[in-house]
Amino acid sequence: MAQRILTFSIFRYNPATPEIKPRMQDFQLDETPNMTVFIALNRLREEQDPSLMFDFVCRAAICGSCAMLINGRPQLACKTLTAELPETITLMPLPVFKLVGDLSVDTGTWFRQMCETTEAWIHTDVKFNPKAEEERMDNAIALDIYEAERCIECGCCIASCATANFRDDFLGAAGLNRVARFLIDPRDQRSPAQVFEVVGTDEGVFGCIGLMACDDLCPMEIPLQTQLALVRRKMMAAALRCQCQK
Amino acid sequence: MKWQDTHITEVLVIGAGLAGERVAVEAASHGHECTILSLVPPRRSHSTAAQGGMQASLGNVAMGYGDNPDVHFEDTVKGSDWGCEQDVARLFVNLAPIAVRQLSYWGVPWTRVVPGKKVLPDGREIEDLPEKEGLIAQRAFGGTAKWRTCYAADGTGHVLQYSMDSMVIKLGVTVHDRMEAVALIHDGEHCYGAVARCLRTGTFRAYLAKATVIATGGYGRIYGTSTNAVINEGTGMAIALDTGVVPLGNMEAVQFHPTGIVPTNILVTEGCRGDGGYLLDKNLHRFMPDYEPVKKELASRDVVSRRMMYHIRQGYGVESPYGPHLWLDIRHLGTEHLYTNLREVCTICGNFLGIDPAKDLIPVVPTQHYSMGGVRTNIDGDAYGLKGLFAAGESACWDLHGFNRLGGNSLAETLVMGMVVGARVADYVKEAVMDFPPTLVSDAVKKQEERVKQLMTAKGTENVYALRKQMEETLLNKVGIFRNEADLKEAVATLSDLYARSQHLKLRSNGLGPNPEVAAALRLPGMLRLALCIATGALNRQESRGSHYREDFPKRDDANWLKRTLAYWRPGADMPDLQYEDITINELPPGDRGYGEATGVTQVGD
């Protein structure tokens, strides 16, 4: 196959120069073997435009920093091979999150807020005893918790979520998966009724309209559909129990 | 500067990886106000990339029975090639089990013991006893006498960071992400905080604190190829060195990990070999037992990396467009094991190599991985040279690792040292008073603002990315796994020339706002100072110890070199000033490691 010249059509905006309106800018780059969007963007910055803003940290698809819209699809740029893309590649920042500049968005603030809203930490009255043996846990439960904890907070599920795109306060799949992670953890003493207070709403689990783009696009392949269903089921049960007690 | 933008806090932590967050959590739980600065949101930190695990002598699994802090101590000291502080190592091994259990209490889903008989890949039969069911499990790692590495499936660093950060959020610790500390504010005696550049707006701001803690991780990215995240540029070490009074310890001690993948240099975990993987050469021959009949693939990292490079130099490497490499073979561990306990490895191989390690061999080569050196501190974490300055984790030289760190001891160090330093910082700020000389603060901020102005207007000629590339290649080619006087002299000369040229940078963009070229230009001189500390330290040290291997001085020399390098950068100097200090050896006198060149069948480099 002849070597391709790729055209990257990239969203540009620097908040420090608001007089220059947001625009698309085209760059040409020769494709090299095994080229990823990570390699391409770094070359563009070093060789053509050092002001180009984007985020990479691990470049190994484990930190979640580099999600962006690649030809309209939210995905991790570091593991996207250019060979799998057409000659013209459009790069846009993720929607929903606040723009920092060009392809860089502020996912950190969004996820911290989500963690604060859902109180995403272990709630327990037990005091830590440094002299005691650890509490025991069935390895199957440990693996279940781990499965939910694999979320890397990249924001692909949020960016692709119809509800999140029109409701600022929707927790999204990442948020509900985080709730599921603590629901199944025996160390967390919150009752389903307490969790219901937080997520048994339209901002929470009942805001999902079931399009399931989150499940299709999760780069970690977390079974978000199953996790959402688990939270819904538990919340439904908690709600019914409350009703019966009234 | 705008005084109204100044942020005042009791404890300022620079870096939100595991070490920084653990310090903040400890200080905050003692009731102190903490602020963390981070280049990225905490959960993006490089700590999350540690797949393998964390050493603590719980001894819950069959191959770990009988383990205790004494055995862990001995492994750590031998691993360091007697370069570590033994009182630090003792404190560390005693606290590591507590740290692991505390993390469990905070929510880490550690993999647990499942009782029953098992057959290891080498045919040995073992039995995990029912009375240990559900306790935290351990796996094998290099350079250890027992299975001691606690792990959470294939993503230990990730879940540790997420649990740590959940505590940071619970305790209401302030985190300012996309905020880069670019200078410490100090008067030569006290540290008063730091000047930071906001990576959202490009503006500078002063952070004032009673105690400042550097926890910025390693400097891997000053090497051309590294397993490290792209943010690991040694910025915290560089700003400490820049004070002129804080020394960096043992900067020549640079770890190369045996299994970076070719190309892209992404790490595949030591767990691959710990769980029974082999290293093969171009003839598909398993060569490590030829060199290391006892530990085989599980000698310490410095030794395995050297054996691999030696084997490649003997002509047994597999040729590729990216240079010769060797193979890592984990096919025989079975699909189920691979896709549970080594799933991350499978994902990386699938994404970046397009192969399936259950069926295919993985191309690997030793790759820069870890900085044993860093901001020299005492056993409490106080940095040498400035009151009110502390350091923790990879950016510190505590000095737990000496000249080679054992796999699984870095995650453990972040959490144990974080706990120790956090408690020390809490005590310190209880006694300390808030007192800042205002002109010192405004001058420090002005100095950084001037640097940017200078960059935007100066008539310089040098391109930041071009200089940087030359620095990376010089270190990689001349200050790598095998070192010698001629190469090191050349490296020092090249780096020193690059350092001079880095004073005359020319921006090619307008430099406005959160401009990444400005960020790179501000960092480069500091990175070159670190590079010079590494190269001069390596040139001076005329012996081989741990990861520092001199072809012209292939033996460890305890008579002359049982000491630690301290590199200072005096104000206005163009080269580091190297001093030396004694190492604390209070339990285990220097001896044979039980693996490596002293005992192996083949004498590498001899």
Coordinates of C-alpha atoms in Angstrom, one line a residue, chain B residues 153-573:
Chain B
A153 CA -6.1 -8.5 39.5
D154 CA -4.2 -6.7 36.8
G155 CA -4.7 -3.1 37.9
T156 CA -3.2 -2.6 41.4
G157 CA -1.9 1.0 40.9
H158 CA -5.3 2.0 39.4
V159 CA -7.4 0.7 42.3
L160 CA -4.9 2.1 44.9
Q161 CA -5.1 5.5 43.3
Y162 CA -8.9 5.4 43.1
S163 CA -9.2 4.4 46.7
M164 CA -6.7 7.0 47.9
D165 CA -8.4 9.7 45.9
S166 CA -11.8 8.7 47.3
M167 CA -10.3 9.5 50.8
V168 CA -8.9 12.8 49.5
I169 CA -12.5 13.6 48.3
K170 CA -14.1 12.4 51.6
L171 CA -11.7 14.5 53.7
G172 CA -12.4 17.6 51.5
V173 CA -8.7 18.0 50.5
T174 CA -8.5 20.9 48.0
V175 CA -7.0 19.7 44.7
H176 CA -5.9 22.2 42.0
D177 CA -5.3 20.2 38.9
R178 CA -3.7 21.5 35.7
M179 CA -1.5 23.6 38.1
E180 CA 2.3 23.2 37.7
A181 CA 4.7 24.2 40.4
V182 CA 7.6 26.0 38.6
A183 CA 9.7 27.3 41.5
L184 CA 9.9 27.0 45.3
I185 CA 9.7 30.2 47.3
H186 CA 12.6 30.1 49.8
D187 CA 15.2 32.3 51.5
G188 CA 18.0 29.7 51.6
E189 CA 16.8 28.4 55.0
H190 CA 13.0 28.1 54.9
C191 CA 10.6 27.0 52.2
Y192 CA 7.5 29.1 52.1
G193 CA 5.6 27.4 49.3
A194 CA 5.7 27.5 45.5
V195 CA 5.1 29.6 42.4
A196 CA 2.7 27.7 40.1
R197 CA 1.7 28.2 36.5
C198 CA -2.0 27.5 35.7
L199 CA -2.2 25.2 32.7
R200 CA -5.7 26.4 32.0
T201 CA -4.8 30.1 31.7
G202 CA -1.1 30.3 31.6
T203 CA -1.0 32.7 34.5
F204 CA 1.2 32.5 37.6
R205 CA 0.1 32.3 41.2
A206 CA 1.8 32.0 44.6
Y207 CA 0.9 29.1 46.9
L208 CA 2.0 29.8 50.5
A209 CA 2.3 27.1 53.1
K210 CA 3.9 26.1 56.4
A211 CA 5.0 22.9 54.9
T212 CA 5.6 22.1 51.2
V213 CA 5.9 18.4 50.0
I214 CA 7.4 17.4 46.7
A215 CA 5.7 14.2 45.4
T216 CA 6.0 14.6 41.6
G217 CA 7.3 11.1 40.7
G218 CA 10.2 10.3 38.5
Y219 CA 12.0 11.9 35.5
G220 CA 11.7 9.0 33.1
R221 CA 10.8 11.2 30.1
I222 CA 14.2 12.9 30.0
Y223 CA 15.3 9.5 28.5
G224 CA 14.4 9.0 24.8
T225 CA 12.5 5.8 25.5
S226 CA 10.8 5.2 28.8
T227 CA 7.9 3.2 30.2
N228 CA 6.8 6.4 32.1
A229 CA 3.8 8.5 31.4
V230 CA 4.5 11.6 29.3
I231 CA 4.1 13.9 32.3
N232 CA 7.0 12.3 34.2
E233 CA 9.6 15.0 33.5
G234 CA 11.1 15.3 36.9
T235 CA 9.8 18.8 37.5
G236 CA 9.6 18.5 41.3
M237 CA 13.2 17.3 41.5
A238 CA 14.2 20.1 39.2
I239 CA 12.7 22.9 41.3
A240 CA 14.2 21.5 44.5
L241 CA 17.7 21.3 42.8
D242 CA 17.1 24.9 41.5
T243 CA 17.1 26.2 45.1
G244 CA 20.9 25.7 45.2
V245 CA 20.7 24.3 48.8
V246 CA 18.6 21.1 48.4
P247 CA 20.7 18.1 47.0
L248 CA 19.4 15.3 44.9
G249 CA 20.6 11.8 46.0
N250 CA 22.0 9.1 43.8
M251 CA 20.8 10.5 40.5
E252 CA 23.0 8.0 38.6
A253 CA 20.8 5.2 39.9
V254 CA 18.4 4.7 37.0
Q255 CA 16.3 1.5 36.7
F256 CA 15.7 -0.2 33.4
H257 CA 12.7 -2.6 33.4
P258 CA 13.3 -5.8 31.5
T259 CA 10.0 -5.8 29.7
G260 CA 9.1 -2.7 27.8
I261 CA 7.3 -3.7 24.5
V262 CA 8.8 -2.9 21.1
P263 CA 8.0 -0.4 19.8
T264 CA 6.1 2.2 22.0
N265 CA 8.0 1.2 25.2
I266 CA 4.8 0.5 27.2
L267 CA 5.5 -1.7 30.2
V268 CA 4.2 -5.2 30.6
T269 CA 4.3 -6.1 34.2
E270 CA 6.9 -8.1 36.1
G271 CA 3.8 -10.2 37.1
C272 CA 4.3 -11.9 33.7
R273 CA 7.5 -13.4 34.9
G274 CA 6.3 -13.7 38.4
D275 CA 3.4 -15.8 37.3
G276 CA 5.8 -18.1 35.3
G277 CA 6.6 -16.3 32.0
Y278 CA 9.9 -17.0 30.2
L279 CA 12.4 -14.9 28.2
L280 CA 13.4 -16.3 24.9
D281 CA 16.0 -15.4 22.3
K282 CA 15.9 -15.5 18.5
N283 CA 16.4 -19.2 18.6
L284 CA 13.4 -19.4 21.0
H285 CA 15.9 -20.6 23.6
R286 CA 15.1 -19.8 27.3
F287 CA 18.4 -18.2 28.1
M288 CA 18.0 -16.8 31.6
P289 CA 18.7 -20.1 33.4
D290 CA 22.1 -20.1 31.6
Y291 CA 23.0 -16.9 33.5
E292 CA 21.0 -17.2 36.6
P293 CA 20.5 -20.9 37.5
V294 CA 18.8 -20.1 40.8
K295 CA 16.5 -17.0 40.2
K296 CA 16.2 -17.4 36.4
E297 CA 13.8 -14.8 35.0
L298 CA 13.2 -13.6 38.6
A299 CA 16.5 -12.1 39.5
S300 CA 16.4 -8.4 40.3
R301 CA 15.5 -6.0 37.5
D302 CA 19.0 -4.6 37.1
V303 CA 20.4 -8.0 36.7
V304 CA 17.8 -9.3 34.3
S305 CA 18.0 -6.2 32.2
R306 CA 21.8 -6.5 32.0
R307 CA 21.7 -10.2 31.1
M308 CA 19.2 -9.4 28.4
M309 CA 21.3 -6.7 26.8
Y310 CA 24.4 -8.9 27.1
H311 CA 22.6 -11.7 25.3
I312 CA 21.5 -9.3 22.6
R313 CA 25.1 -8.0 22.2
Q314 CA 26.2 -11.6 21.8
G315 CA 24.0 -11.7 18.7
Y316 CA 20.9 -13.5 20.1
G317 CA 18.5 -10.6 19.7
V318 CA 15.5 -10.8 17.3
E319 CA 16.1 -8.2 14.5
S320 CA 13.3 -5.7 13.9
P321 CA 13.0 -2.2 12.3
Y322 CA 13.1 -0.8 15.9
G323 CA 16.4 -2.5 16.8
P324 CA 17.0 -6.0 18.3
H325 CA 14.7 -7.3 21.0
L326 CA 13.9 -10.5 22.9
W327 CA 10.7 -12.4 23.4
L328 CA 8.5 -12.7 26.5
D329 CA 6.6 -15.9 26.5
I330 CA 3.4 -16.2 28.6
R331 CA 1.4 -18.5 26.3
H332 CA 1.8 -21.5 28.7
L333 CA 0.0 -19.6 31.6
G334 CA -3.3 -20.3 29.8
T335 CA -6.0 -18.1 28.5
E336 CA -8.0 -18.0 31.7
H337 CA -5.1 -16.9 33.9
L338 CA -4.0 -14.3 31.3
Y339 CA -7.4 -12.8 30.9
T340 CA -7.9 -12.4 34.7
N341 CA -4.6 -11.7 36.4
L342 CA -2.8 -10.3 33.4
R343 CA -5.6 -8.8 31.4
E344 CA -4.0 -5.4 31.2
V345 CA -1.1 -7.1 29.4
C346 CA -3.5 -8.7 26.9
T347 CA -5.2 -5.4 26.3
I348 CA -1.8 -3.6 25.7
C349 CA -0.7 -6.3 23.4
G350 CA -4.0 -6.2 21.5
N351 CA -4.1 -2.4 21.2
F352 CA -0.5 -1.6 20.4
L353 CA 1.0 -4.8 18.9
G354 CA -2.1 -6.4 17.4
I355 CA -1.2 -9.7 19.1
D356 CA -2.8 -12.1 21.6
P357 CA -0.3 -13.2 24.3
A358 CA -2.2 -16.5 24.7
K359 CA -1.0 -17.4 21.2
D360 CA 1.8 -15.0 20.4
L361 CA 5.2 -14.1 21.8
I362 CA 5.6 -10.5 23.1
P363 CA 8.6 -8.4 21.7
V364 CA 10.4 -6.8 24.7
V365 CA 13.6 -4.9 25.5
P366 CA 14.9 -3.3 28.7
T367 CA 13.5 0.2 28.9
Q368 CA 14.1 3.2 31.3
H369 CA 11.5 2.7 34.1
Y370 CA 12.3 4.2 37.5
S371 CA 14.3 6.9 39.3
M372 CA 15.9 5.6 42.5
G373 CA 17.4 9.0 43.0
G374 CA 15.6 12.2 43.9
V375 CA 15.2 14.9 46.5
R376 CA 17.4 13.7 49.4
T377 CA 15.4 13.4 52.7
N378 CA 16.0 12.1 56.1
I379 CA 14.0 9.1 57.5
D380 CA 11.1 11.5 58.4
G381 CA 10.9 12.9 54.9
D382 CA 12.5 16.3 55.7
A383 CA 14.4 17.5 52.6
Y384 CA 18.1 18.3 53.2
G385 CA 18.8 22.0 53.1
L386 CA 15.5 23.7 53.6
K387 CA 13.2 23.8 56.7
G388 CA 9.5 23.2 55.8
L389 CA 10.3 21.3 52.6
F390 CA 9.6 17.5 52.4
A391 CA 9.5 14.9 49.7
A392 CA 7.8 11.5 49.3
G393 CA 7.6 8.7 46.7
E394 CA 9.7 8.3 43.5
S395 CA 10.7 12.0 43.5
A396 CA 12.4 11.5 46.9
C397 CA 15.6 9.7 47.8
W398 CA 14.5 8.4 51.2
D399 CA 16.7 6.1 50.4
L400 CA 14.8 2.8 50.4
H401 CA 16.0 1.5 47.0
G402 CA 19.7 2.3 46.9
F403 CA 21.0 1.3 43.4
N404 CA 18.1 -0.9 42.4
R405 CA 14.5 -1.0 43.4
L406 CA 12.7 -4.3 43.8
G407 CA 9.5 -4.8 41.8
G408 CA 6.5 -4.1 44.1
N409 CA 8.5 -1.9 46.4
S410 CA 7.5 1.4 44.7
L411 CA 3.8 1.2 45.2
A412 CA 4.6 0.1 48.8
E413 CA 7.0 3.0 49.2
T414 CA 4.5 5.6 48.1
L415 CA 2.0 4.5 50.7
V416 CA 4.4 3.7 53.6
M417 CA 6.5 6.8 53.0
G418 CA 3.3 8.9 52.5
M419 CA 2.0 7.7 55.9
V420 CA 5.4 8.5 57.6
V421 CA 5.9 11.9 55.9
G422 CA 2.2 12.8 56.4
A423 CA 2.5 12.2 60.1
R424 CA 5.8 14.2 60.3
V425 CA 4.3 17.1 58.3
A426 CA 1.3 17.1 60.6
D427 CA 3.7 17.5 63.6
Y428 CA 5.7 20.1 61.8
V429 CA 2.8 22.4 60.9
K430 CA 1.4 22.2 64.5
E431 CA 4.5 24.0 65.7
A432 CA 5.3 26.1 62.7
V433 CA 4.0 29.7 62.3
M434 CA 2.5 31.2 59.1
D435 CA 5.0 33.9 58.2
F436 CA 5.8 35.0 54.7
P437 CA 8.3 37.8 53.7
P438 CA 6.1 39.6 51.1
T439 CA 8.9 40.8 48.8
L440 CA 10.3 37.3 48.7
V441 CA 7.0 36.0 47.4
S442 CA 6.4 38.8 44.9
D443 CA 10.0 38.6 43.6
A444 CA 9.6 34.8 43.1
V445 CA 6.5 35.2 41.1
K446 CA 7.9 38.1 39.1
K447 CA 11.0 36.1 38.2
Q448 CA 8.7 33.4 36.6
E449 CA 6.6 36.0 34.8
E450 CA 9.8 37.6 33.5
R451 CA 10.9 34.2 32.1
V452 CA 7.8 33.9 30.0
K453 CA 8.1 37.6 28.8
Q454 CA 11.7 36.8 27.9
L455 CA 10.6 33.8 25.9
M456 CA 8.0 35.7 24.0
T457 CA 10.2 38.7 23.1
A458 CA 13.8 37.4 23.1
K459 CA 15.9 37.0 20.0
G460 CA 16.8 33.4 20.8
T461 CA 17.3 30.9 18.1
E462 CA 17.0 27.5 19.7
N463 CA 14.0 25.2 19.2
V464 CA 12.8 23.6 22.5
Y465 CA 11.8 20.3 20.9
A466 CA 15.0 19.9 19.0
L467 CA 17.1 20.4 22.1
R468 CA 14.9 18.1 24.0
K469 CA 15.3 15.3 21.5
Q470 CA 19.1 15.6 21.7
M471 CA 19.0 15.4 25.5
E472 CA 16.8 12.3 25.3
E473 CA 19.1 10.6 22.8
T474 CA 22.3 11.5 24.7
L475 CA 21.0 9.9 27.9
L476 CA 19.7 6.9 26.2
N477 CA 22.8 6.1 24.2
K478 CA 25.5 7.2 26.6
V479 CA 24.0 6.9 30.1
G480 CA 22.1 3.7 29.7
I481 CA 22.5 0.1 31.0
F482 CA 26.2 -0.3 30.1
R483 CA 28.3 2.8 30.9
N484 CA 31.9 3.7 30.4
E485 CA 34.2 6.7 30.8
A486 CA 34.4 7.7 27.2
D487 CA 30.6 7.6 26.6
L488 CA 29.9 9.4 29.9
K489 CA 32.5 12.2 29.1
E490 CA 30.8 12.7 25.8
A491 CA 27.4 12.8 27.4
V492 CA 28.5 15.4 29.9
A493 CA 30.0 17.6 27.2
T494 CA 26.8 17.3 25.0
L495 CA 24.4 17.9 27.8
S496 CA 26.4 20.9 29.1
D497 CA 26.3 22.4 25.6
L498 CA 22.6 21.8 25.4
Y499 CA 22.1 23.4 28.8
A500 CA 23.9 26.5 27.6
R501 CA 21.8 26.6 24.4
S502 CA 18.6 26.1 26.5
Q503 CA 19.1 29.7 27.8
H504 CA 18.5 31.0 24.3
L505 CA 15.1 29.4 23.3
K506 CA 12.9 30.9 20.7
L507 CA 9.1 30.2 20.7
R508 CA 7.5 29.5 17.4
S509 CA 4.0 30.1 18.6
N510 CA 2.5 33.2 20.2
G511 CA 2.9 31.8 23.7
L512 CA -0.5 33.1 24.8
G513 CA -2.8 31.4 27.4
P514 CA -2.3 27.8 28.3
N515 CA 0.3 27.4 25.6
P516 CA 2.1 24.0 25.6
E517 CA 5.3 25.3 24.0
V518 CA 5.8 27.8 26.9
A519 CA 5.3 24.9 29.3
A520 CA 7.9 22.8 27.5
A521 CA 10.3 25.8 27.3
L522 CA 10.0 26.5 31.1
R523 CA 10.7 22.9 31.9
L524 CA 13.7 22.2 29.6
P525 CA 16.5 23.9 31.6
G526 CA 15.5 22.1 34.7
M527 CA 15.4 18.7 32.9
L528 CA 18.9 19.4 31.5
R529 CA 20.1 20.1 35.0
L530 CA 18.8 16.7 36.1
A531 CA 20.4 15.1 33.1
L532 CA 23.7 16.6 34.0
C533 CA 23.4 15.3 37.6
I534 CA 22.8 11.8 36.3
A535 CA 25.6 11.9 33.8
T536 CA 28.3 13.5 36.1
G537 CA 27.2 11.2 39.0
A538 CA 27.7 8.2 36.7
L539 CA 31.0 9.4 35.4
N540 CA 32.4 10.0 38.9
R541 CA 31.2 6.7 40.4
Q542 CA 34.0 4.3 39.4
E543 CA 32.4 1.0 40.4
S544 CA 29.3 -1.0 39.4
R545 CA 26.5 -1.2 41.9
G546 CA 22.9 -2.3 41.2
S547 CA 21.6 -0.6 38.1
H548 CA 24.8 1.5 37.7
Y549 CA 27.1 -0.7 35.6
R550 CA 30.5 0.5 34.5
E551 CA 32.1 -1.7 31.8
D552 CA 35.5 -0.2 32.9
F553 CA 34.8 -0.8 36.6
P554 CA 32.7 -4.0 36.6
K555 CA 33.0 -4.8 40.3
R556 CA 31.2 -3.3 43.3
D557 CA 33.8 -1.4 45.3
D558 CA 32.7 -1.2 49.0
A559 CA 36.1 0.1 50.1
N560 CA 35.7 3.4 48.1
W561 CA 32.1 3.7 47.0
L562 CA 29.8 2.5 49.8
K563 CA 28.4 6.0 49.8
R564 CA 25.6 8.1 48.4
T565 CA 26.0 10.9 45.8
L566 CA 24.5 14.3 46.7
A567 CA 24.2 16.6 43.7
Y568 CA 23.8 20.3 44.3
W569 CA 23.3 23.0 41.7
R570 CA 24.9 26.2 43.1
P571 CA 23.4 29.5 42.1
G572 CA 24.7 30.6 38.7
A573 CA 26.7 27.3 38.2

